[in-house]
Short mmCIF file of C-alpha atoms in Angstrom, two decimals:
data_model
loop_
_atom_site.label_atom_id
_atom_site.label_comp_id
_atom_site.label_asym_id
_atom_site.label_seq_id
_atom_site.Cartn_x
_atom_site.Cartn_y
_atom_site.Cartn_z
CA MET A 169 -10.71 5.30 -38.68
CA LYS A 170 -11.93 4.65 -35.17
CA SER A 171 -12.74 1.10 -34.14
CA VAL A 172 -16.26 0.18 -33.04
CA LYS A 173 -14.97 -0.21 -29.51
CA ARG A 174 -13.37 3.22 -29.49
CA LYS A 175 -16.44 4.90 -30.99
CA LEU A 176 -18.71 3.23 -28.47
CA ARG A 177 -16.42 4.19 -25.62
CA ASP A 178 -16.45 7.81 -26.77
CA GLU A 179 -20.25 7.86 -27.05
CA ILE A 180 -20.71 6.31 -23.63
CA ASN A 181 -18.25 8.61 -21.88
CA LYS A 182 -19.61 11.73 -23.58
CA THR A 183 -23.04 11.03 -22.12
CA SER A 184 -23.97 13.90 -19.85
CA PHE A 185 -26.98 15.03 -17.87
CA ASP A 186 -28.70 18.32 -17.20
CA GLU A 187 -27.37 20.00 -14.04
CA ARG A 188 -30.96 20.42 -12.91
CA ILE A 189 -31.19 16.67 -12.37
CA LEU A 190 -28.62 16.81 -9.58
CA ALA A 191 -30.34 19.83 -8.04
CA GLU A 192 -33.69 18.05 -8.22
CA ILE A 193 -32.27 14.99 -6.49
CA LYS A 194 -30.92 17.08 -3.65
CA ASN A 195 -34.16 18.99 -3.40
CA ARG A 196 -36.32 15.90 -3.23
CA ALA A 197 -33.98 14.12 -0.84
CA GLY A 198 -33.80 17.15 1.45
CA VAL A 199 -30.08 17.74 0.94
CA PRO A 200 -29.31 21.38 1.94
CA ALA A 201 -28.32 23.62 -0.96
CA VAL A 202 -25.50 26.18 -0.69
CA THR A 203 -26.97 29.39 0.83
CA ALA A 204 -26.52 32.85 -0.68
CA ARG A 205 -24.36 33.83 2.29
CA GLU A 206 -22.08 30.82 1.82
CA ARG A 207 -21.82 31.59 -1.88
CA SER A 208 -20.77 35.15 -1.22
CA VAL A 209 -17.89 34.14 1.07
CA PRO A 210 -14.78 33.31 -0.94
CA PRO A 211 -13.70 30.19 0.98
CA LYS A 212 -10.97 29.30 -1.50
CA ARG A 213 -9.12 32.56 -0.94
CA GLY A 214 -9.28 32.05 2.80
CA LYS A 215 -8.12 28.50 2.33
CA TRP A 216 -5.25 29.63 0.15
CA ARG A 217 -4.13 32.14 2.75
CA LEU A 218 -4.08 29.41 5.35
CA ALA A 219 -2.36 27.05 2.92
CA THR A 220 0.35 29.61 2.15
CA LEU A 221 0.94 30.18 5.85
CA ALA A 222 1.07 26.45 6.48
CA ALA A 223 3.48 25.96 3.58
CA SER A 224 5.77 28.70 4.90
CA LEU A 225 5.80 27.09 8.32
CA CYS A 226 6.53 23.73 6.72
CA CYS A 227 9.46 25.18 4.77
CA VAL A 228 10.93 26.69 7.92
CA PHE A 229 10.40 23.41 9.73
CA ALA A 230 11.91 21.45 6.84
CA LEU A 231 14.97 23.65 6.72
CA THR A 232 15.38 23.25 10.45
CA LEU A 233 15.17 19.51 10.14
CA LEU A 234 17.70 19.56 7.35
CA LEU A 235 20.16 21.48 9.47
CA PHE A 236 19.75 19.47 12.64
CA ALA A 237 18.26 16.11 11.77
CA PRO A 238 20.33 12.95 11.31
CA SER A 239 20.82 11.62 7.79
CA GLY A 240 18.10 9.56 6.06
CA ASP A 241 17.60 5.87 6.77
CA THR A 242 19.38 4.59 3.72
CA GLY A 243 21.47 2.38 5.97
CA GLY A 244 24.69 4.11 4.91
CA ASP A 245 25.17 1.97 1.75
CA ASN A 246 24.82 3.65 -1.58
CA VAL A 247 22.33 1.58 -3.50
CA THR A 248 21.13 2.39 -7.01
CA TYR A 249 17.44 2.00 -7.76
CA LEU A 250 15.90 2.07 -11.18
CA THR A 251 12.21 2.23 -12.00
CA ILE A 252 10.54 1.65 -15.35
CA ASN A 253 7.11 3.16 -15.81
CA LEU A 254 4.86 2.61 -18.80
CA THR A 255 1.41 4.07 -19.31
CA PRO A 256 -0.66 2.04 -21.78
CA ASN A 257 -3.15 3.82 -24.03
CA ASN A 258 -6.14 2.36 -22.19
CA ALA A 259 -4.99 3.37 -18.72
CA TYR A 260 -7.18 6.07 -17.26
CA ALA A 261 -5.59 6.36 -13.84
CA ALA A 262 -2.02 6.70 -12.62
CA ASN A 263 -2.27 3.46 -10.67
CA GLU A 264 -2.93 1.58 -13.91
CA SER A 265 0.58 2.20 -15.20
CA THR A 266 2.98 -0.70 -15.54
CA ALA A 267 5.77 -0.10 -13.07
CA VAL A 268 8.77 -2.18 -12.08
CA GLU A 269 11.70 -1.46 -9.76
CA PHE A 270 15.22 -2.90 -9.98
CA THR A 271 17.90 -2.63 -7.34
CA LEU A 272 21.39 -2.67 -8.83
CA ASP A 273 24.74 -3.88 -7.58
CA GLU A 274 28.04 -2.02 -8.03
CA ASN A 275 28.37 -3.42 -11.56
CA ASN A 276 24.92 -2.24 -12.61
CA ASN A 277 23.55 -5.76 -12.71
CA VAL A 278 20.12 -6.37 -11.24
CA SER A 279 20.36 -7.60 -7.66
CA SER A 280 16.63 -7.65 -6.92
CA GLN A 281 13.37 -6.78 -8.66
CA ARG A 282 9.99 -5.64 -7.45
CA ALA A 283 6.69 -4.94 -9.15
CA LEU A 284 5.19 -1.57 -8.23
CA SER A 285 1.81 -2.13 -9.86
CA GLU A 286 -0.39 -5.09 -10.74
CA SER A 287 0.44 -5.04 -14.41
CA GLY A 288 4.10 -4.69 -13.44
CA ALA A 289 3.66 -7.92 -11.48
CA VAL A 290 2.24 -9.63 -14.55
CA VAL A 291 5.17 -8.54 -16.68
CA LEU A 292 7.69 -9.72 -14.08
CA MET A 293 5.96 -13.00 -13.29
CA GLY A 294 8.07 -15.97 -14.31
CA ASN A 295 10.99 -13.69 -15.29
CA ASP A 296 14.01 -13.47 -13.01
CA TYR A 297 16.43 -10.72 -13.93
CA GLN A 298 18.85 -11.24 -11.07
CA LYS A 299 22.48 -10.78 -12.21
CA VAL A 300 21.31 -9.59 -15.62
CA PRO A 301 22.91 -6.30 -16.76
CA VAL A 302 20.33 -3.61 -16.09
CA ALA A 303 20.28 -2.39 -19.69
CA ASP A 304 19.36 -5.87 -20.93
CA ALA A 305 16.76 -6.27 -18.21
CA CYS A 306 15.13 -2.93 -19.07
CA LYS A 307 15.11 -3.79 -22.76
CA GLU A 308 13.41 -7.13 -22.07
CA ILE A 309 10.78 -5.51 -19.89
CA ILE A 310 10.04 -2.97 -22.62
CA LEU A 311 9.83 -5.59 -25.37
CA LEU A 312 7.69 -7.91 -23.27
CA SER A 313 5.38 -5.04 -22.38
CA GLY A 314 5.06 -4.33 -26.09
CA ARG A 315 4.01 -7.93 -26.74
CA LEU A 316 1.44 -7.63 -23.97
CA ASN A 317 0.11 -4.44 -25.54
CA LEU A 318 1.16 -2.33 -22.60
CA LEU A 319 3.13 0.26 -24.53
CA GLY A 320 1.25 3.49 -25.05
CA ARG A 321 1.83 6.81 -26.72
CA SER A 322 3.50 8.23 -23.61
CA PRO A 323 7.25 7.69 -23.38
CA VAL A 324 8.57 4.87 -21.25
CA ASP A 325 9.85 6.65 -18.15
CA ILE A 326 13.06 5.31 -16.70
CA MET A 327 14.24 6.85 -13.45
CA ILE A 328 17.55 6.20 -11.74
CA PHE A 329 17.93 7.03 -8.06
CA ASP A 330 21.33 7.08 -6.44
CA ASP A 331 22.67 9.41 -3.76
CA ASP A 332 25.75 9.83 -5.95
CA PRO A 333 24.74 12.10 -8.87
CA ALA A 334 27.85 11.05 -10.84
CA LYS A 335 26.72 7.43 -10.72
CA GLU A 336 23.23 8.41 -11.86
CA SER A 337 24.68 10.39 -14.71
CA SER A 338 27.00 7.64 -15.97
CA LEU A 339 24.23 5.02 -15.85
CA CYS A 340 21.97 7.41 -17.75
CA GLU A 341 24.54 7.72 -20.50
CA GLU A 342 25.06 3.96 -20.63
CA LEU A 343 21.34 3.32 -20.98
CA GLU A 344 20.87 6.03 -23.60
CA GLU A 345 23.57 4.37 -25.71
CA HIS A 346 22.11 0.92 -25.21
CA PHE A 347 18.54 1.93 -26.04
CA GLY A 348 19.39 3.50 -29.36
CA ALA A 349 18.10 0.36 -31.05
CA LEU A 350 14.68 0.83 -29.43
CA ALA A 351 14.20 4.25 -31.05
CA GLY A 352 11.77 2.93 -33.62
CA TYR A 353 9.92 0.79 -31.08
CA CYS A 354 8.97 3.27 -28.39
CA SER A 355 9.95 6.64 -27.05
CA LEU A 356 11.99 6.75 -23.87
CA SER A 357 12.69 9.32 -21.26
CA ILE A 358 15.51 8.75 -18.79
CA ASN A 359 15.80 10.83 -15.65
CA ASP A 360 13.74 13.67 -16.94
CA PHE A 361 13.43 15.57 -13.69
CA ASP A 362 13.98 19.14 -14.78
CA SER A 363 10.45 19.73 -15.91
CA GLN A 364 9.00 17.76 -13.03
CA THR A 365 10.46 19.31 -9.89
CA SER A 366 9.26 22.63 -8.60
CA LEU A 367 11.41 23.07 -5.51
CA ASN A 368 15.14 23.71 -5.42
CA ALA A 369 16.95 20.43 -4.74
CA GLN A 370 20.14 22.16 -3.59
CA GLN A 371 18.17 24.04 -0.98
CA TYR A 372 17.35 20.70 0.64
CA GLY A 373 20.77 19.18 0.12
CA VAL A 374 19.53 16.40 -2.13
CA ASN A 375 20.03 15.69 -5.82
CA LYS A 376 17.28 16.28 -8.39
CA SER A 377 16.17 12.68 -8.53
CA LYS A 378 15.59 12.58 -4.78
CA MET A 379 13.75 15.90 -4.89
CA TYR A 380 11.52 14.56 -7.65
CA LEU A 381 10.75 11.49 -5.54
CA MET A 382 10.02 13.55 -2.45
CA GLU A 383 7.67 15.88 -4.31
CA THR A 384 5.90 13.05 -6.07
CA ALA A 385 5.61 10.96 -2.91
CA SER A 386 4.21 13.94 -1.07
CA ALA A 387 1.67 14.74 -3.80
CA VAL A 388 0.52 11.18 -4.47
CA SER A 389 0.26 9.99 -0.87
CA ASP A 390 -0.81 13.30 0.71
CA THR A 391 2.22 13.04 2.99
CA PRO A 392 3.40 16.49 4.14
CA PHE A 393 6.56 17.36 2.24
CA ASN A 394 8.68 17.82 5.36
CA GLU A 395 7.91 14.22 6.35
CA THR A 396 9.41 12.92 3.13
CA ILE A 397 12.84 14.39 3.76
CA ASN A 398 14.07 11.59 5.98
CA LEU A 399 12.43 8.72 4.15
CA SER A 400 14.55 6.13 2.37
CA THR A 401 14.54 5.91 -1.40
CA PRO A 402 12.61 2.61 -1.51
CA ARG A 403 9.97 4.07 0.81
CA LEU A 404 9.69 7.21 -1.33
CA ILE A 405 9.30 5.04 -4.42
CA GLU A 406 6.50 3.13 -2.67
CA LEU A 407 4.67 6.32 -1.82
CA ALA A 408 5.19 7.81 -5.28
CA TYR A 409 3.74 4.72 -6.93
CA GLY A 410 0.96 4.12 -4.44
CA TYR A 411 2.50 0.76 -3.61
CA ASP A 412 0.65 -1.31 -1.04
CA GLU A 413 2.73 -4.27 0.06
CA ASN A 414 -0.17 -6.34 1.36
CA ALA A 415 -2.28 -5.77 -1.74
CA MET A 416 0.65 -6.60 -4.00
CA ASP A 417 1.53 -9.76 -2.07
CA SER A 418 -2.05 -10.91 -2.33
CA PHE A 419 -2.17 -10.16 -6.06
CA GLU A 420 1.13 -11.90 -6.74
CA ASN A 421 0.00 -14.97 -4.82
CA ARG A 422 -3.15 -15.22 -6.89
CA LEU A 423 -1.10 -14.72 -10.03
CA SER A 424 1.39 -17.43 -9.19
CA ASP A 425 -1.50 -19.77 -8.35
CA ARG A 426 -2.71 -19.36 -11.92
CA PHE A 427 0.70 -20.19 -13.29
CA LYS A 428 0.95 -23.18 -10.99
CA THR A 429 -2.46 -24.35 -12.12
CA GLY A 430 -1.25 -24.25 -15.69
CA GLU A 431 1.83 -26.28 -14.98
CA ASP A 432 0.40 -28.76 -12.49
CA ASN A 433 -2.56 -29.52 -14.70
CA PHE A 434 -0.34 -29.90 -17.72
CA ASP A 435 -0.66 -33.64 -18.09
CA ASP A 436 -4.43 -33.58 -17.68
CA ASN A 437 -4.71 -30.78 -20.17
CA MET A 438 -2.44 -32.45 -22.68
CA TYR A 439 -4.54 -35.59 -22.46
CA GLN A 440 -7.68 -33.58 -23.09
CA LEU A 441 -6.00 -31.72 -25.94
CA SER A 442 -5.15 -35.00 -27.63
CA GLU A 443 -8.75 -36.16 -27.24
CA ILE A 444 -9.97 -32.97 -28.85
CA ARG A 445 -7.49 -33.38 -31.67
CA ASP A 446 -8.86 -36.82 -32.39
CA LYS A 447 -12.42 -35.56 -32.35
CA ILE A 448 -11.54 -32.68 -34.65
CA TYR A 449 -9.91 -35.02 -37.13
CA ASP A 450 -13.11 -37.07 -37.11
CA LEU A 451 -15.27 -34.03 -37.58
CA GLN A 452 -13.29 -31.95 -40.04
CA GLY A 453 -14.07 -32.05 -43.70
CA ASN A 454 -17.70 -31.26 -43.02
CA PRO A 455 -18.48 -27.55 -42.54
CA GLN A 456 -21.61 -28.47 -40.65
CA ASN A 457 -19.41 -29.86 -37.93
CA CYS A 458 -18.00 -26.43 -37.19
CA ASP A 459 -20.36 -25.93 -34.27
CA LYS A 460 -19.55 -29.35 -32.87
CA ILE A 461 -15.87 -28.53 -32.98
CA LYS A 462 -16.54 -25.22 -31.26
CA ASN A 463 -18.49 -27.00 -28.55
CA GLU A 464 -15.63 -29.41 -27.97
CA ILE A 465 -13.20 -26.53 -27.58
CA ASN A 466 -15.64 -24.66 -25.36
CA ALA A 467 -16.06 -27.64 -23.09
CA PHE A 468 -12.32 -27.97 -22.81
CA ILE A 469 -11.42 -24.40 -22.11
CA ARG A 470 -14.38 -23.53 -19.95
CA GLU A 471 -14.26 -24.36 -16.26
CA GLU A 472 -17.24 -25.52 -14.27
CA ASP A 473 -18.20 -22.07 -13.06
CA GLY A 474 -18.36 -20.78 -16.62
CA THR A 475 -15.02 -18.99 -16.61
CA PHE A 476 -12.33 -19.79 -19.13
CA PHE A 477 -9.24 -21.70 -18.10
CA GLY A 478 -6.53 -19.06 -18.48
CA ASP A 479 -9.03 -17.34 -20.76
CA ASN A 480 -7.54 -19.24 -23.61
CA VAL A 481 -5.22 -22.19 -23.63
CA ILE A 482 -4.70 -23.24 -27.20
CA GLY A 483 -2.13 -21.41 -29.30
CA GLY A 484 -2.52 -17.65 -29.60
CA ILE A 485 -6.29 -17.67 -29.86
CA ASP A 486 -7.78 -14.77 -27.97
CA GLY A 487 -11.42 -14.92 -27.05
CA MET A 488 -14.35 -16.38 -28.92
CA ASP A 489 -14.02 -13.98 -31.86
CA ASP A 490 -10.73 -15.42 -32.90
CA LEU A 491 -11.85 -18.94 -32.16
CA ASP A 492 -14.66 -18.49 -34.67
CA THR A 493 -12.24 -17.05 -37.21
CA ALA A 494 -9.84 -19.90 -36.67
CA LEU A 495 -12.55 -22.50 -37.06
CA ASN A 496 -14.29 -20.93 -40.01
CA SER A 497 -11.45 -19.75 -42.13
CA GLY A 498 -8.28 -21.21 -40.75
CA ARG A 499 -9.13 -24.61 -39.51
CA GLY A 500 -5.88 -25.99 -40.80
CA ASP A 501 -3.94 -23.43 -38.78
CA PHE A 502 -5.98 -24.20 -35.74
CA ILE A 503 -5.28 -27.92 -36.00
CA SER A 504 -1.61 -27.25 -36.50
CA GLU A 505 -1.60 -25.11 -33.36
CA ILE A 506 -2.95 -28.03 -31.39
CA GLU A 507 -0.47 -30.42 -32.96
CA LYS A 508 2.35 -28.04 -32.21
CA ALA A 509 1.20 -27.81 -28.63
CA LEU A 510 1.02 -31.55 -28.28
CA ALA A 511 4.46 -32.01 -29.73
CA ASP A 512 6.22 -29.37 -27.73
CA LYS A 513 5.64 -29.03 -24.01
CA GLU A 514 7.88 -25.98 -23.68
CA TYR A 515 6.03 -24.19 -26.43
CA TRP A 516 2.70 -25.05 -24.84
CA LEU A 517 3.79 -23.83 -21.42
CA GLU A 518 5.22 -20.67 -22.85
CA MET A 519 1.99 -19.96 -24.74
CA LEU A 520 -0.01 -20.79 -21.64
CA PHE A 521 1.96 -18.37 -19.51
CA TYR A 522 1.82 -15.73 -22.21
CA ASN A 523 -1.92 -16.14 -22.62
CA ILE A 524 -2.47 -16.04 -18.90
CA LYS A 525 -0.50 -12.78 -18.82
CA LEU A 526 -2.66 -11.43 -21.64
CA SER A 527 -5.83 -12.42 -19.86
CA VAL A 528 -4.64 -10.88 -16.61
CA ILE A 529 -3.73 -7.65 -18.39
CA ASP A 530 -7.20 -7.68 -19.87
CA TYR A 531 -8.56 -8.29 -16.38
CA ILE A 532 -6.62 -5.36 -14.98
CA PHE A 533 -7.40 -2.89 -17.70
CA GLY A 534 -10.78 -4.18 -18.66
CA MET B 260 -13.00 2.94 -8.29
CA GLU B 261 -14.98 0.61 -6.03
CA ARG B 262 -13.15 1.80 -2.91
CA LYS B 263 -13.67 5.40 -3.92
CA ILE B 264 -17.41 4.94 -4.28
CA ASN B 265 -17.65 3.15 -0.94
CA LYS B 266 -15.73 5.98 0.69
CA TYR B 267 -18.08 8.60 -0.75
CA ILE B 268 -21.10 6.77 0.64
CA MET B 269 -19.53 6.43 4.07
CA ARG B 270 -18.73 10.15 4.04
CA ILE B 271 -22.32 10.96 3.10
CA LYS B 272 -23.48 8.72 5.94
CA ASP B 273 -21.26 10.76 8.27
CA GLY B 274 -22.97 13.93 7.09
CA ASP B 275 -20.44 15.13 4.52
CA MET B 276 -22.79 16.01 1.69
CA SER B 277 -19.98 17.36 -0.50
CA ALA B 278 -19.25 13.71 -1.19
CA PHE B 279 -22.63 13.33 -2.85
CA ASP B 280 -21.67 15.46 -5.86
CA GLN B 281 -18.54 13.37 -6.31
CA LEU B 282 -20.50 10.14 -5.96
CA TYR B 283 -23.00 11.34 -8.54
CA THR B 284 -20.25 12.27 -10.98
CA GLU B 285 -18.59 8.86 -10.68
CA THR B 286 -21.69 6.68 -10.76
CA SER B 287 -24.51 8.44 -12.60
CA LYS B 288 -23.65 7.08 -16.03
CA GLY B 289 -23.49 3.49 -14.78
CA VAL B 290 -26.83 3.90 -12.99
CA TYR B 291 -28.34 5.58 -16.03
CA PHE B 292 -27.26 2.86 -18.44
CA MET B 293 -28.57 0.17 -16.12
CA ALA B 294 -31.99 1.86 -16.12
CA LEU B 295 -31.78 2.38 -19.87
CA SER B 296 -31.10 -1.32 -20.42
CA VAL B 297 -34.44 -2.16 -18.80
CA LEU B 298 -36.61 0.69 -20.01
CA LYS B 299 -35.07 1.38 -23.45
CA ASP B 300 -36.22 4.99 -23.03
CA ARG B 301 -33.89 7.83 -22.16
CA GLY B 302 -36.37 10.09 -20.43
CA LEU B 303 -37.60 7.30 -18.20
CA ALA B 304 -34.03 6.14 -17.56
CA GLU B 305 -33.17 9.62 -16.33
CA GLU B 306 -36.19 9.57 -14.03
CA ILE B 307 -35.11 6.24 -12.57
CA MET B 308 -31.58 7.55 -12.19
CA GLN B 309 -32.93 10.43 -10.08
CA GLU B 310 -35.13 8.09 -8.09
CA THR B 311 -32.19 5.78 -7.40
CA TYR B 312 -30.15 8.52 -5.75
CA ILE B 313 -33.12 9.78 -3.78
CA ARG B 314 -33.74 6.27 -2.48
CA MET B 315 -30.06 5.87 -1.76
CA LEU B 316 -30.01 9.03 0.33
CA LYS B 317 -33.08 7.95 2.23
CA ASN B 318 -31.76 4.42 2.86
CA LEU B 319 -28.19 5.14 3.84
CA ASP B 320 -28.65 3.35 7.15
CA SER B 321 -29.05 0.08 5.32
CA PHE B 322 -25.63 0.38 3.66
CA ASP B 323 -22.54 -0.89 5.45
CA ASP B 324 -18.96 -0.64 4.30
CA GLY B 325 -18.68 -4.36 3.63
CA LYS B 326 -21.08 -4.11 0.68
CA ASN B 327 -20.10 -3.22 -2.86
CA ALA B 328 -21.56 0.27 -3.20
CA MET B 329 -21.89 0.27 -6.96
CA ASN B 330 -23.56 -3.13 -6.88
CA TRP B 331 -26.01 -1.69 -4.36
CA LEU B 332 -26.77 1.32 -6.55
CA LEU B 333 -27.11 -0.73 -9.71
CA THR B 334 -29.42 -3.24 -8.04
CA MET B 335 -31.58 -0.40 -6.78
CA ALA B 336 -31.68 1.17 -10.25
CA LYS B 337 -32.53 -2.12 -11.89
CA ASN B 338 -35.34 -2.88 -9.45
CA LEU B 339 -36.82 0.60 -9.77
CA ALA B 340 -36.63 0.34 -13.55
CA ILE B 341 -38.34 -3.03 -13.56
CA ASN B 342 -41.09 -1.70 -11.27
CA LEU B 343 -41.67 1.22 -13.59
CA TYR B 344 -41.62 -1.01 -16.63
CA ASN B 345 -44.21 -3.32 -15.13
CA ARG B 346 -46.44 -0.40 -14.15
CA ASN B 347 -46.21 1.22 -17.57
CA LYS B 348 -46.02 -1.90 -19.72
CA ARG B 349 -48.51 -0.71 -22.22
CA GLU B 350 -47.16 2.80 -22.20
CA ILE B 351 -43.47 2.27 -22.92
CA ILE B 352 -42.43 4.61 -25.71
CA THR B 353 -40.91 2.67 -28.56
CA ASP B 354 -41.08 5.43 -31.17
CA PRO B 355 -37.78 7.32 -30.84
CA SER B 356 -39.37 10.51 -32.14
CA LEU B 357 -41.45 10.61 -28.96
CA VAL B 358 -38.43 10.61 -26.63
CA ALA B 359 -38.92 13.14 -23.81
CA PRO B 360 -37.74 16.59 -24.87
CA ASP B 361 -35.43 17.01 -21.90
CA ALA B 362 -33.39 13.95 -22.87
CA GLN B 363 -29.98 15.24 -23.78
CA TYR B 364 -28.87 13.62 -27.00
CA THR B 365 -29.82 12.89 -30.54
CA MET B 366 -29.95 9.56 -32.29
CA ARG B 367 -27.17 10.71 -34.59
CA ASP B 368 -24.78 11.40 -31.72
CA ASN B 369 -25.52 8.10 -30.04
CA GLY B 370 -25.86 5.75 -32.98
CA LEU B 371 -23.87 2.94 -31.40
CA ILE B 372 -25.59 3.18 -28.04
CA ASP B 373 -28.96 3.03 -29.80
CA MET B 374 -27.81 0.09 -31.87
CA ALA B 375 -26.58 -1.68 -28.75
CA LEU B 376 -29.83 -0.96 -26.94
CA LYS B 377 -31.87 -2.33 -29.79
CA ASN B 378 -29.85 -5.43 -30.56
CA LEU B 379 -28.18 -6.62 -27.38
CA SER B 380 -29.67 -8.47 -24.45
CA GLN B 381 -30.01 -6.52 -21.21
CA THR B 382 -26.98 -8.30 -19.73
CA GLU B 383 -24.84 -7.70 -22.81
CA PHE B 384 -25.79 -4.02 -22.85
CA ASN B 385 -25.02 -3.63 -19.14
CA VAL B 386 -21.67 -5.40 -19.41
CA LEU B 387 -20.68 -3.44 -22.51
CA THR B 388 -21.59 -0.02 -21.16
CA LEU B 389 -20.08 -0.58 -17.74
CA CYS B 390 -16.86 -2.01 -19.20
CA GLU B 391 -16.49 0.98 -21.50
CA LEU B 392 -17.16 3.55 -18.79
CA LYS B 393 -14.02 5.41 -17.87
CA GLY B 394 -12.46 4.22 -14.64
CA TYR B 395 -14.29 0.91 -14.37
CA LYS B 396 -12.06 -2.14 -14.46
CA ARG B 397 -13.47 -5.41 -15.64
CA ARG B 398 -12.91 -7.02 -12.27
CA GLU B 399 -14.98 -4.23 -10.72
CA VAL B 400 -17.72 -4.63 -13.31
CA ALA B 401 -17.86 -8.33 -12.43
CA GLN B 402 -18.37 -7.42 -8.77
CA MET B 403 -20.95 -4.76 -9.62
CA LEU B 404 -22.98 -7.24 -11.61
CA ASP B 405 -22.25 -10.18 -9.32
CA MET B 406 -20.79 -12.28 -12.14
CA PRO B 407 -17.52 -14.17 -12.63
CA ILE B 408 -14.95 -12.18 -14.60
CA GLY B 409 -14.88 -14.78 -17.34
CA THR B 410 -18.62 -14.40 -17.82
CA VAL B 411 -18.23 -10.63 -18.06
CA THR B 412 -15.52 -11.12 -20.69
CA TRP B 413 -17.73 -13.57 -22.55
CA HIS B 414 -20.70 -11.18 -22.67
CA TYR B 415 -18.45 -8.28 -23.56
CA ASN B 416 -16.88 -10.10 -26.50
CA ARG B 417 -20.26 -11.32 -27.71
CA ALA B 418 -21.77 -7.86 -27.49
CA LEU B 419 -18.92 -6.27 -29.44
CA LYS B 420 -19.05 -9.03 -32.02
CA LYS B 421 -22.79 -8.51 -32.54
CA LEU B 422 -22.32 -4.78 -33.03
CA ARG B 423 -19.51 -5.33 -35.51
CA GLU B 424 -21.62 -7.80 -37.48
CA ILE B 425 -24.56 -5.42 -37.63
CA LEU B 426 -22.36 -2.54 -38.71
CA SER B 427 -20.72 -4.71 -41.32
CA LYS B 428 -24.11 -5.77 -42.72
CA GLU B 429 -25.25 -2.13 -42.83
CA GLU B 430 -22.12 -1.12 -44.68
CA ASN B 431 -22.53 -3.91 -47.22
CA SER B 432 -26.22 -3.33 -47.89
#
């Protein structure tokens, strides 16, 4: 049975308007309509002829480049890159996927990590996978994404990019073995390029993974295909994922500020939490005090401009709905959450970071 | 989404009218629901939606790329709706059976929207409809409505909660 939210979303997005409305707007605003002559000319066919000619020229040009151009700017070292790409159920656009990139050393341990999307940055924040075996790192990312409700019905796409196809193949096999235990948790696809590349990789002297990247980078970023041939793998990954370094830096800075706020204000917040606990103990026992308790919590978790501090701070309570539930039917649990938090700084910080991640995911996906 | 809408408007300003169809497709529902939140009448909301785009096309010179385009459109729609409401105060149709015949949907198909329109405040209705519109992120909705994100979340949660409570009461009665 559909939830209220889902039903409402469907109703809202199914709303449609008579085509005459748009025509009327243009008419009244003096926007020129398409003339009969323009309608009778088949512009698309003409455009396709031009496009075909352009594509042929590009192919000839690309082949020429391949024969005579120097090798790509990979710097000569053979580095393995791995990307993990998840598409949550509520993501409507490609740039709302959760995407993370790992660079691997010769032992297939993570040597560096990079977020390729905002929600990828949230998942990575506070987690350093350097020197962790890549299979373990991938598994953690997938499990954490599940906890943050970022797993959708689409398979988790793992892509391995290495100029040495044998290396790609052996890492694929290793990951497939390792991820057997995740079979019931999510579906996975590793290096599924066959159905996703249209051009012949051998023709361009690259392996399938590189061809997939080149095609995707070209399609997503509107870069002419022949210009992708000499790009490095990390640059192709950036184009394929729509990665904007400045935007990501800015986002990650704001994100880490929120984490810092949580930690730096810890002592103040713990003091306030203990005050609230005392007030709740005074007030509990009388159902009429429920509103007073709510007000105390509100005052604590709400900042001066009306926004919530980390959207929720105390335990796993998510939004006012659950706060009401906790206060009305599970007051004991609620109190114990506060007591737990007061007793255990690590637990409190972990919950704070987790809740900030949840609130940021909510912020990204709406 | 916000950048896309701004780009369409700048293209229209440069004379590329093909961008207008795209702009209309991306924004018409948001504009419509804003007008509906004020007027509570679908036929009138459609009229205001039309009027908003006509005004937009006639006032393109006043828009610069630094502005939030959707905020601009929504503000225009809201002001036009309020003007119409004030002019027609005594004539606002409250009987659903008198909804204009060219309005596109039935009460049955839009039960939740009707319920939201009847029971939520204007702000809650706006936040809820914009947040549920495909392609609109909550951060963008906050900018469109000139509100902090936390306030948008607050109104959104309240609105959903109200609807759930009403539905639950209806089911139990």
